[in-house]
Amino acid sequence: MKTITTTDDLTAYCKEAANHAYITVDTEFLRERTYYSKLCLIQLAMPGTTDDNAVLVDPLSGGLSLEPLYDLFRDTSVVKVFHAARQDLEIFYVDAQVFPEPLFDTQVAAMVCGFGEQVGYETLVRKIARQPLDKTSRFTDWSRRPLTDAQKTYALADVTHLRQIYEFLAAKLEDSGRARWVSEELQTLLTPETYIIDPRNAWKRVKTRTSSSKFLAVVQELAAFRESHAQSRNIPRNRVYKDDALVELASNKPKSLEDLGRSRLLLREARKGDIADGILAAVARGVAMAPEKQPKPDRSREKLQVNPALADLLRVLLKAKTESAGVAAKLIATASDLDELAAGVRDVAALKGWRSEVFGEDALRLCEGRVALTADGADIRIIALD
């Protein structure tokens, strides 16, 4: 098995790959001790039935530039195939602001093709490639060198079996006319906003028990400082302080280092130096924030007048339609989507694009009383009323 450690070798490989219809891609990375993922290995494979055209690329080799790979990513004549691509794409976007296009994600394609929700790579290898997959090296330290033979074998398997999986799923999508469905789903993965975390919006991920705007103003400032500090020093946000400590700080509103020292949940490192100064400044900004600038809690769901009977019918309809179409239900609509539909909301994903064809049109007709549902043995049938 070949490991590429020089830019010249990567250039030669990518030039050869550009002559093929597709290339499979995977990465190994670490993120436990950093804010941004540390790229440790890239696996690539061209079409074929052997491992001869599959390689490992070592980004930790001194002097290796990934620009030849990024040029291949920009080549729209070659499909770039990943499984569960989001984290891989984040790495490449953060590093070079580049997306691999056109993109094919076998996890998304498998959900569209009836393999269930969030289907794993190992499952697809077993069901499509009919091969076992050794996952013992999955949680090894990919930053250590030299890599063991077991690590290399494991890593290559993530792209060699992917070729057969891609060809199977692509053909199935072509036969069913659902390739467009997958393309629609992948647009989110190819949007920069998916990977850009604005510190000013970080507070929205913090769970709190109160919806007071004054309280949320302090939460917003504390979350923004934590995110900015973590980004600038490339450390996990929880290494600055965890959510429970953030909520405690927002409740107690410390004004001095002495106040910080009384915190039960704050890490020792956060009670002094830059982090302590940042906390006190963030609390002060939150307390002083003008009422019109304070964040407003999302109360939209509290105001929903959900018709519970209609929501239950929509769940029955969703189950029937997705089983008939062979599509994962979670890909069509969430429980929240169904509740919103039952409350009269119409700006939901289930009513747009390909989802409308599978479920949305009949869901609207059900909400409007134009169809009814009946049981025919184990099947659910839709009866037109107009």
Short mmCIF file of C-alpha atoms in Angstrom, two decimals:
data_model
loop_
_atom_site.label_atom_id
_atom_site.label_comp_id
_atom_site.label_asym_id
_atom_site.label_seq_id
_atom_site.Cartn_x
_atom_site.Cartn_y
_atom_site.Cartn_z
CA MET A 1 0.00 0.00 0.00
CA LYS A 2 1.43 3.35 -1.08
CA THR A 3 1.70 6.39 1.15
CA ILE A 4 2.15 9.76 -0.56
CA THR A 5 4.44 12.13 1.31
CA THR A 6 5.52 14.61 -1.41
CA THR A 7 3.71 17.23 -3.45
CA ASP A 8 5.11 15.79 -6.71
CA ASP A 9 3.66 12.34 -5.97
CA LEU A 10 0.30 13.83 -5.00
CA THR A 11 0.28 15.88 -8.20
CA ALA A 12 0.95 12.78 -10.31
CA TYR A 13 -1.78 10.81 -8.57
CA CYS A 14 -4.36 13.57 -8.89
CA LYS A 15 -3.58 14.05 -12.59
CA GLU A 16 -4.23 10.36 -13.17
CA ALA A 17 -7.41 10.50 -11.07
CA ALA A 18 -8.68 13.38 -13.24
CA ASN A 19 -9.04 10.88 -16.10
CA HIS A 20 -11.65 8.88 -14.20
CA ALA A 21 -15.36 9.45 -13.67
CA TYR A 22 -15.05 9.46 -9.89
CA ILE A 23 -12.67 9.16 -6.95
CA THR A 24 -13.46 7.99 -3.42
CA VAL A 25 -12.22 10.06 -0.47
CA ASP A 26 -12.01 9.72 3.29
CA THR A 27 -10.01 11.28 6.11
CA GLU A 28 -8.73 10.44 9.55
CA PHE A 29 -8.49 13.31 12.02
CA LEU A 30 -8.33 14.22 15.69
CA ARG A 31 -10.47 16.80 17.45
CA GLU A 32 -10.36 15.93 21.13
CA ARG A 33 -7.76 18.57 21.98
CA THR A 34 -8.45 21.24 19.34
CA TYR A 35 -11.27 23.49 18.17
CA TYR A 36 -10.61 22.73 14.51
CA SER A 37 -10.04 19.16 13.36
CA LYS A 38 -6.41 18.15 12.95
CA LEU A 39 -6.13 16.38 9.60
CA CYS A 40 -3.92 13.32 10.01
CA LEU A 41 -4.53 11.22 6.91
CA ILE A 42 -6.35 11.32 3.57
CA GLN A 43 -7.38 8.17 1.73
CA LEU A 44 -8.04 8.18 -2.02
CA ALA A 45 -9.03 5.48 -4.49
CA MET A 46 -9.71 5.51 -8.21
CA PRO A 47 -12.20 3.11 -9.83
CA GLY A 48 -11.10 -0.51 -9.99
CA THR A 49 -11.28 -3.83 -8.21
CA THR A 50 -7.82 -3.90 -6.66
CA ASP A 51 -5.96 -1.78 -4.13
CA ASP A 52 -3.26 -0.80 -6.62
CA ASN A 53 -4.85 2.58 -7.36
CA ALA A 54 -5.70 3.37 -3.73
CA VAL A 55 -3.30 5.53 -1.72
CA LEU A 56 -2.80 7.15 1.64
CA VAL A 57 -1.81 10.81 1.70
CA ASP A 58 0.14 11.94 4.76
CA PRO A 59 -0.63 15.65 5.41
CA LEU A 60 1.72 15.59 8.40
CA SER A 61 4.71 15.13 6.09
CA GLY A 62 6.79 18.27 6.07
CA GLY A 63 6.48 20.29 2.88
CA LEU A 64 3.51 18.41 1.42
CA SER A 65 1.00 20.76 -0.22
CA LEU A 66 -2.60 19.63 -0.64
CA GLU A 67 -3.17 22.04 -3.53
CA PRO A 68 -3.05 19.24 -6.17
CA LEU A 69 -5.91 17.55 -4.31
CA TYR A 70 -7.82 20.81 -4.09
CA ASP A 71 -7.39 21.26 -7.84
CA LEU A 72 -8.96 17.83 -8.28
CA PHE A 73 -11.79 18.87 -5.97
CA ARG A 74 -12.43 21.85 -8.26
CA ASP A 75 -12.51 19.62 -11.36
CA THR A 76 -16.24 19.21 -11.97
CA SER A 77 -15.70 16.36 -14.43
CA VAL A 78 -14.78 14.01 -11.56
CA VAL A 79 -17.35 13.00 -8.93
CA LYS A 80 -15.93 13.05 -5.40
CA VAL A 81 -17.43 10.23 -3.32
CA PHE A 82 -17.54 10.36 0.51
CA HIS A 83 -19.48 8.61 3.23
CA ALA A 84 -20.99 10.94 5.85
CA ALA A 85 -19.03 13.83 4.37
CA ARG A 86 -19.83 16.72 6.70
CA GLN A 87 -16.77 16.57 8.95
CA ASP A 88 -14.46 15.85 6.03
CA LEU A 89 -15.82 18.82 4.11
CA GLU A 90 -15.44 21.07 7.13
CA ILE A 91 -11.73 20.23 7.27
CA PHE A 92 -11.17 21.10 3.63
CA TYR A 93 -13.28 24.26 3.79
CA VAL A 94 -11.54 25.58 6.90
CA ASP A 95 -8.13 24.79 5.39
CA ALA A 96 -8.62 26.09 1.85
CA GLN A 97 -12.22 27.35 1.43
CA VAL A 98 -12.75 24.65 -1.19
CA PHE A 99 -15.57 22.16 -1.67
CA PRO A 100 -15.27 18.91 -3.65
CA GLU A 101 -17.72 19.23 -6.52
CA PRO A 102 -19.66 17.39 -7.72
CA LEU A 103 -20.16 15.62 -4.40
CA PHE A 104 -21.74 12.24 -3.75
CA ASP A 105 -22.42 11.18 -0.14
CA THR A 106 -23.19 7.48 0.15
CA GLN A 107 -24.86 7.93 3.55
CA VAL A 108 -27.40 10.35 2.10
CA ALA A 109 -27.84 8.20 -1.01
CA ALA A 110 -28.39 5.11 1.14
CA MET A 111 -31.13 6.88 3.11
CA VAL A 112 -32.85 7.79 -0.14
CA CYS A 113 -32.47 4.20 -1.36
CA GLY A 114 -34.14 2.63 1.66
CA PHE A 115 -31.20 1.55 3.81
CA GLY A 116 -32.55 3.27 6.91
CA GLU A 117 -31.63 6.39 8.88
CA GLN A 118 -28.00 7.48 9.32
CA VAL A 119 -26.78 4.16 7.92
CA GLY A 120 -23.16 3.45 8.80
CA TYR A 121 -20.35 2.61 6.41
CA GLU A 122 -19.86 -0.81 7.97
CA THR A 123 -23.49 -1.68 7.25
CA LEU A 124 -23.16 -0.70 3.60
CA VAL A 125 -19.92 -2.67 3.23
CA ARG A 126 -21.68 -5.73 4.60
CA LYS A 127 -24.91 -5.34 2.61
CA ILE A 128 -23.54 -4.08 -0.72
CA ALA A 129 -19.90 -5.10 -0.96
CA ARG A 130 -20.56 -8.36 0.94
CA GLN A 131 -17.32 -7.93 2.85
CA PRO A 132 -16.41 -7.85 6.56
CA LEU A 133 -14.86 -4.67 7.93
CA ASP A 134 -12.28 -4.61 10.71
CA LYS A 135 -12.97 -1.52 12.87
CA THR A 136 -10.37 -2.20 15.59
CA SER A 137 -8.17 0.71 14.47
CA ARG A 138 -11.01 3.23 14.43
CA PHE A 139 -10.08 5.04 17.65
CA THR A 140 -6.31 4.90 17.36
CA ASP A 141 -4.10 8.00 17.45
CA TRP A 142 -3.83 8.95 13.79
CA SER A 143 -1.29 11.68 14.51
CA ARG A 144 1.41 9.27 15.64
CA ARG A 145 4.06 8.15 13.16
CA PRO A 146 4.83 5.67 11.83
CA LEU A 147 1.34 4.32 11.16
CA THR A 148 0.95 0.61 11.79
CA ASP A 149 0.03 -1.84 9.03
CA ALA A 150 -3.30 -2.38 10.79
CA GLN A 151 -4.03 1.36 10.66
CA LYS A 152 -3.14 1.53 6.98
CA THR A 153 -5.30 -1.46 6.13
CA TYR A 154 -8.23 -0.02 8.07
CA ALA A 155 -7.84 3.39 6.44
CA LEU A 156 -7.67 2.04 2.89
CA ALA A 157 -10.79 -0.07 3.43
CA ASP A 158 -12.71 3.17 3.94
CA VAL A 159 -12.20 4.07 0.27
CA THR A 160 -11.74 0.75 -1.54
CA HIS A 161 -15.14 -0.70 -0.56
CA LEU A 162 -16.63 2.75 -1.13
CA ARG A 163 -16.15 2.29 -4.89
CA GLN A 164 -18.55 -0.64 -5.07
CA ILE A 165 -21.01 1.07 -2.73
CA TYR A 166 -20.99 4.21 -4.88
CA GLU A 167 -21.49 2.35 -8.14
CA PHE A 168 -24.37 0.35 -6.65
CA LEU A 169 -26.14 3.37 -5.15
CA ALA A 170 -25.56 5.59 -8.21
CA ALA A 171 -27.11 2.95 -10.45
CA LYS A 172 -30.05 2.50 -8.08
CA LEU A 173 -30.66 6.26 -8.02
CA GLU A 174 -30.47 6.44 -11.80
CA ASP A 175 -32.96 3.60 -12.20
CA SER A 176 -35.38 5.13 -9.71
CA GLY A 177 -34.99 8.70 -10.94
CA ARG A 178 -33.94 9.88 -7.48
CA ALA A 179 -30.47 11.26 -8.23
CA ARG A 180 -31.96 14.76 -8.05
CA TRP A 181 -33.18 14.04 -4.51
CA VAL A 182 -29.64 13.38 -3.34
CA SER A 183 -28.34 16.49 -5.11
CA GLU A 184 -30.90 18.62 -3.28
CA GLU A 185 -29.88 17.12 0.07
CA LEU A 186 -26.19 17.79 -0.53
CA GLN A 187 -26.59 21.52 -1.13
CA THR A 188 -26.43 22.18 2.62
CA LEU A 189 -23.06 20.41 2.78
CA LEU A 190 -21.75 22.65 0.01
CA THR A 191 -22.75 25.89 1.73
CA PRO A 192 -20.06 27.87 3.64
CA GLU A 193 -22.56 28.86 6.35
CA THR A 194 -22.75 25.20 7.37
CA TYR A 195 -19.16 25.39 8.64
CA ILE A 196 -18.84 28.99 9.82
CA ILE A 197 -19.61 29.43 13.51
CA ASP A 198 -20.33 33.07 14.32
CA PRO A 199 -19.53 33.70 18.01
CA ARG A 200 -22.50 36.06 18.18
CA ASN A 201 -24.83 33.11 17.53
CA ALA A 202 -23.10 30.62 19.84
CA TRP A 203 -25.59 31.30 22.67
CA LYS A 204 -28.34 29.56 20.68
CA ARG A 205 -26.73 26.19 21.37
CA VAL A 206 -26.70 26.69 25.15
CA LYS A 207 -29.64 25.09 26.96
CA THR A 208 -31.10 27.21 29.72
CA ARG A 209 -34.12 26.93 31.98
CA THR A 210 -35.11 30.57 31.77
CA SER A 211 -36.09 32.67 28.80
CA SER A 212 -35.51 36.07 30.39
CA SER A 213 -34.00 38.45 27.84
CA LYS A 214 -31.77 40.01 30.54
CA PHE A 215 -30.42 36.58 31.43
CA LEU A 216 -29.99 35.59 27.78
CA ALA A 217 -28.02 38.78 27.15
CA VAL A 218 -25.36 37.60 29.60
CA VAL A 219 -25.48 34.08 28.14
CA GLN A 220 -24.96 35.57 24.67
CA GLU A 221 -21.89 37.53 25.72
CA LEU A 222 -20.36 34.64 27.65
CA ALA A 223 -20.93 32.23 24.77
CA ALA A 224 -19.50 34.70 22.26
CA PHE A 225 -16.35 35.21 24.33
CA ARG A 226 -15.91 31.46 24.81
CA GLU A 227 -16.29 30.77 21.07
CA SER A 228 -13.88 33.54 20.05
CA HIS A 229 -11.32 32.46 22.66
CA ALA A 230 -11.56 28.81 21.59
CA GLN A 231 -11.24 29.69 17.91
CA SER A 232 -8.27 31.99 18.36
CA ARG A 233 -6.33 29.45 20.43
CA ASN A 234 -7.63 26.37 18.60
CA ILE A 235 -8.82 24.63 21.75
CA PRO A 236 -12.19 22.92 22.43
CA ARG A 237 -14.80 25.34 23.75
CA ASN A 238 -15.31 23.10 26.80
CA ARG A 239 -11.67 23.68 27.71
CA VAL A 240 -12.57 27.35 28.22
CA TYR A 241 -15.65 26.55 30.29
CA LYS A 242 -18.52 24.12 29.93
CA ASP A 243 -22.16 24.96 29.38
CA ASP A 244 -23.15 24.34 32.98
CA ALA A 245 -20.45 26.76 34.15
CA LEU A 246 -21.59 29.31 31.58
CA VAL A 247 -25.18 29.14 32.85
CA GLU A 248 -23.91 29.43 36.44
CA LEU A 249 -21.90 32.54 35.52
CA ALA A 250 -24.91 34.08 33.78
CA SER A 251 -26.98 33.49 36.90
CA ASN A 252 -24.43 34.79 39.41
CA LYS A 253 -23.03 37.62 37.24
CA PRO A 254 -19.58 37.84 38.88
CA LYS A 255 -17.99 41.28 39.05
CA SER A 256 -14.53 40.40 40.35
CA LEU A 257 -11.91 37.67 40.49
CA GLU A 258 -13.05 37.01 44.03
CA ASP A 259 -16.56 36.35 42.73
CA LEU A 260 -15.16 33.97 40.12
CA GLY A 261 -13.37 32.07 42.84
CA ARG A 262 -16.74 31.16 44.37
CA SER A 263 -17.94 29.38 41.24
CA ARG A 264 -18.59 25.67 41.77
CA LEU A 265 -18.34 24.68 38.12
CA LEU A 266 -15.66 26.91 36.63
CA LEU A 267 -12.36 25.25 35.76
CA ARG A 268 -9.38 26.41 37.80
CA GLU A 269 -7.62 27.72 34.69
CA ALA A 270 -10.61 29.94 33.94
CA ARG A 271 -10.42 31.79 37.27
CA LYS A 272 -7.35 33.77 36.29
CA GLY A 273 -5.60 35.34 33.32
CA ASP A 274 -7.18 36.00 29.93
CA ILE A 275 -10.19 33.78 30.46
CA ALA A 276 -11.10 35.37 33.79
CA ASP A 277 -10.73 38.84 32.31
CA GLY A 278 -12.86 37.80 29.34
CA ILE A 279 -15.58 36.39 31.58
CA LEU A 280 -15.85 39.53 33.68
CA ALA A 281 -15.92 41.74 30.59
CA ALA A 282 -18.57 39.53 28.94
CA VAL A 283 -20.78 39.60 32.03
CA ALA A 284 -20.47 43.37 32.24
CA ARG A 285 -21.45 43.74 28.57
CA GLY A 286 -24.43 41.46 29.02
CA VAL A 287 -25.67 43.29 32.11
CA ALA A 288 -25.32 46.67 30.39
CA MET A 289 -26.96 45.58 27.13
CA ALA A 290 -29.84 47.82 26.08
CA PRO A 291 -33.25 46.08 26.15
CA GLU A 292 -33.78 46.48 22.40
CA LYS A 293 -30.50 44.63 21.73
CA GLN A 294 -31.10 41.77 24.13
CA PRO A 295 -31.69 38.39 22.44
CA LYS A 296 -35.27 37.29 22.27
CA PRO A 297 -36.15 33.67 23.01
CA ASP A 298 -37.84 31.71 20.24
CA ARG A 299 -41.42 31.36 21.40
CA SER A 300 -42.81 30.27 18.06
CA ARG A 301 -43.41 26.68 19.17
CA GLU A 302 -45.12 27.86 22.37
CA LYS A 303 -47.70 29.66 20.23
CA LEU A 304 -48.41 26.66 18.01
CA GLN A 305 -51.98 25.41 18.28
CA VAL A 306 -51.25 21.82 17.35
CA ASN A 307 -54.19 19.61 16.42
CA PRO A 308 -53.04 16.37 18.11
CA ALA A 309 -55.37 14.13 16.10
CA LEU A 310 -54.12 15.63 12.83
CA ALA A 311 -50.51 15.27 14.01
CA ASP A 312 -51.12 11.57 14.65
CA LEU A 313 -52.65 11.15 11.20
CA LEU A 314 -49.64 12.85 9.64
CA ARG A 315 -47.36 10.40 11.43
CA VAL A 316 -49.36 7.50 10.00
CA LEU A 317 -49.21 9.05 6.54
CA LEU A 318 -45.45 9.63 6.81
CA LYS A 319 -44.85 6.03 7.83
CA ALA A 320 -46.98 4.73 4.97
CA LYS A 321 -45.43 6.99 2.34
CA THR A 322 -41.82 6.38 3.37
CA GLU A 323 -42.30 2.62 3.57
CA SER A 324 -43.88 2.66 0.13
CA ALA A 325 -41.10 4.82 -1.32
CA GLY A 326 -38.30 3.04 0.53
CA VAL A 327 -36.96 6.27 2.02
CA ALA A 328 -35.87 6.93 5.61
CA ALA A 329 -38.69 8.78 7.40
CA LYS A 330 -36.25 11.06 9.22
CA LEU A 331 -35.04 12.34 5.87
CA ILE A 332 -38.57 13.49 4.97
CA ALA A 333 -39.87 15.10 8.15
CA THR A 334 -39.12 15.36 11.84
CA ALA A 335 -41.65 15.17 14.66
CA SER A 336 -41.42 18.97 14.92
CA ASP A 337 -42.20 19.31 11.21
CA LEU A 338 -45.35 17.22 11.63
CA ASP A 339 -46.48 19.25 14.65
CA GLU A 340 -45.98 22.46 12.72
CA LEU A 341 -47.99 21.11 9.79
CA ALA A 342 -50.76 20.13 12.20
CA ALA A 343 -50.70 23.69 13.58
CA GLY A 344 -51.09 25.27 10.16
CA VAL A 345 -47.44 26.18 9.50
CA ARG A 346 -46.53 25.78 5.83
CA ASP A 347 -42.91 26.92 5.74
CA VAL A 348 -41.44 23.49 6.51
CA ALA A 349 -38.92 21.42 4.59
CA ALA A 350 -41.36 18.54 4.16
CA LEU A 351 -43.38 20.66 1.72
CA LYS A 352 -40.43 21.59 -0.48
CA GLY A 353 -38.47 19.97 -3.30
CA TRP A 354 -38.49 16.20 -3.64
CA ARG A 355 -40.05 15.78 -0.19
CA SER A 356 -43.20 17.38 -1.51
CA GLU A 357 -43.44 14.67 -4.18
CA VAL A 358 -43.07 11.84 -1.69
CA PHE A 359 -45.05 13.20 1.24
CA GLY A 360 -45.76 16.93 1.23
CA GLU A 361 -48.53 17.08 -1.37
CA ASP A 362 -50.59 14.36 0.30
CA ALA A 363 -49.83 15.83 3.73
CA LEU A 364 -51.34 19.16 2.64
CA ARG A 365 -54.39 17.41 1.23
CA LEU A 366 -54.81 15.58 4.53
CA CYS A 367 -54.50 18.84 6.49
CA GLU A 368 -57.11 20.44 4.24
CA GLY A 369 -59.56 17.55 4.62
CA ARG A 370 -59.36 16.54 0.98
CA VAL A 371 -58.19 12.98 1.69
CA ALA A 372 -58.75 10.37 4.36
CA LEU A 373 -56.72 7.38 5.49
CA THR A 374 -57.97 3.83 5.71
CA ALA A 375 -56.40 0.52 6.60
CA ASP A 376 -56.27 -2.28 4.04
CA GLY A 377 -54.78 -5.17 5.97
CA ALA A 378 -51.26 -4.09 6.88
CA ASP A 379 -51.32 -1.25 4.35
CA ILE A 380 -52.54 2.33 4.70
CA ARG A 381 -54.51 3.68 1.76
CA ILE A 382 -55.33 7.28 0.85
CA ILE A 383 -58.94 7.97 -0.17
CA ALA A 384 -59.76 11.15 -2.07
CA LEU A 385 -62.71 13.10 -0.67
CA ASP A 386 -62.99 15.73 -3.39
#
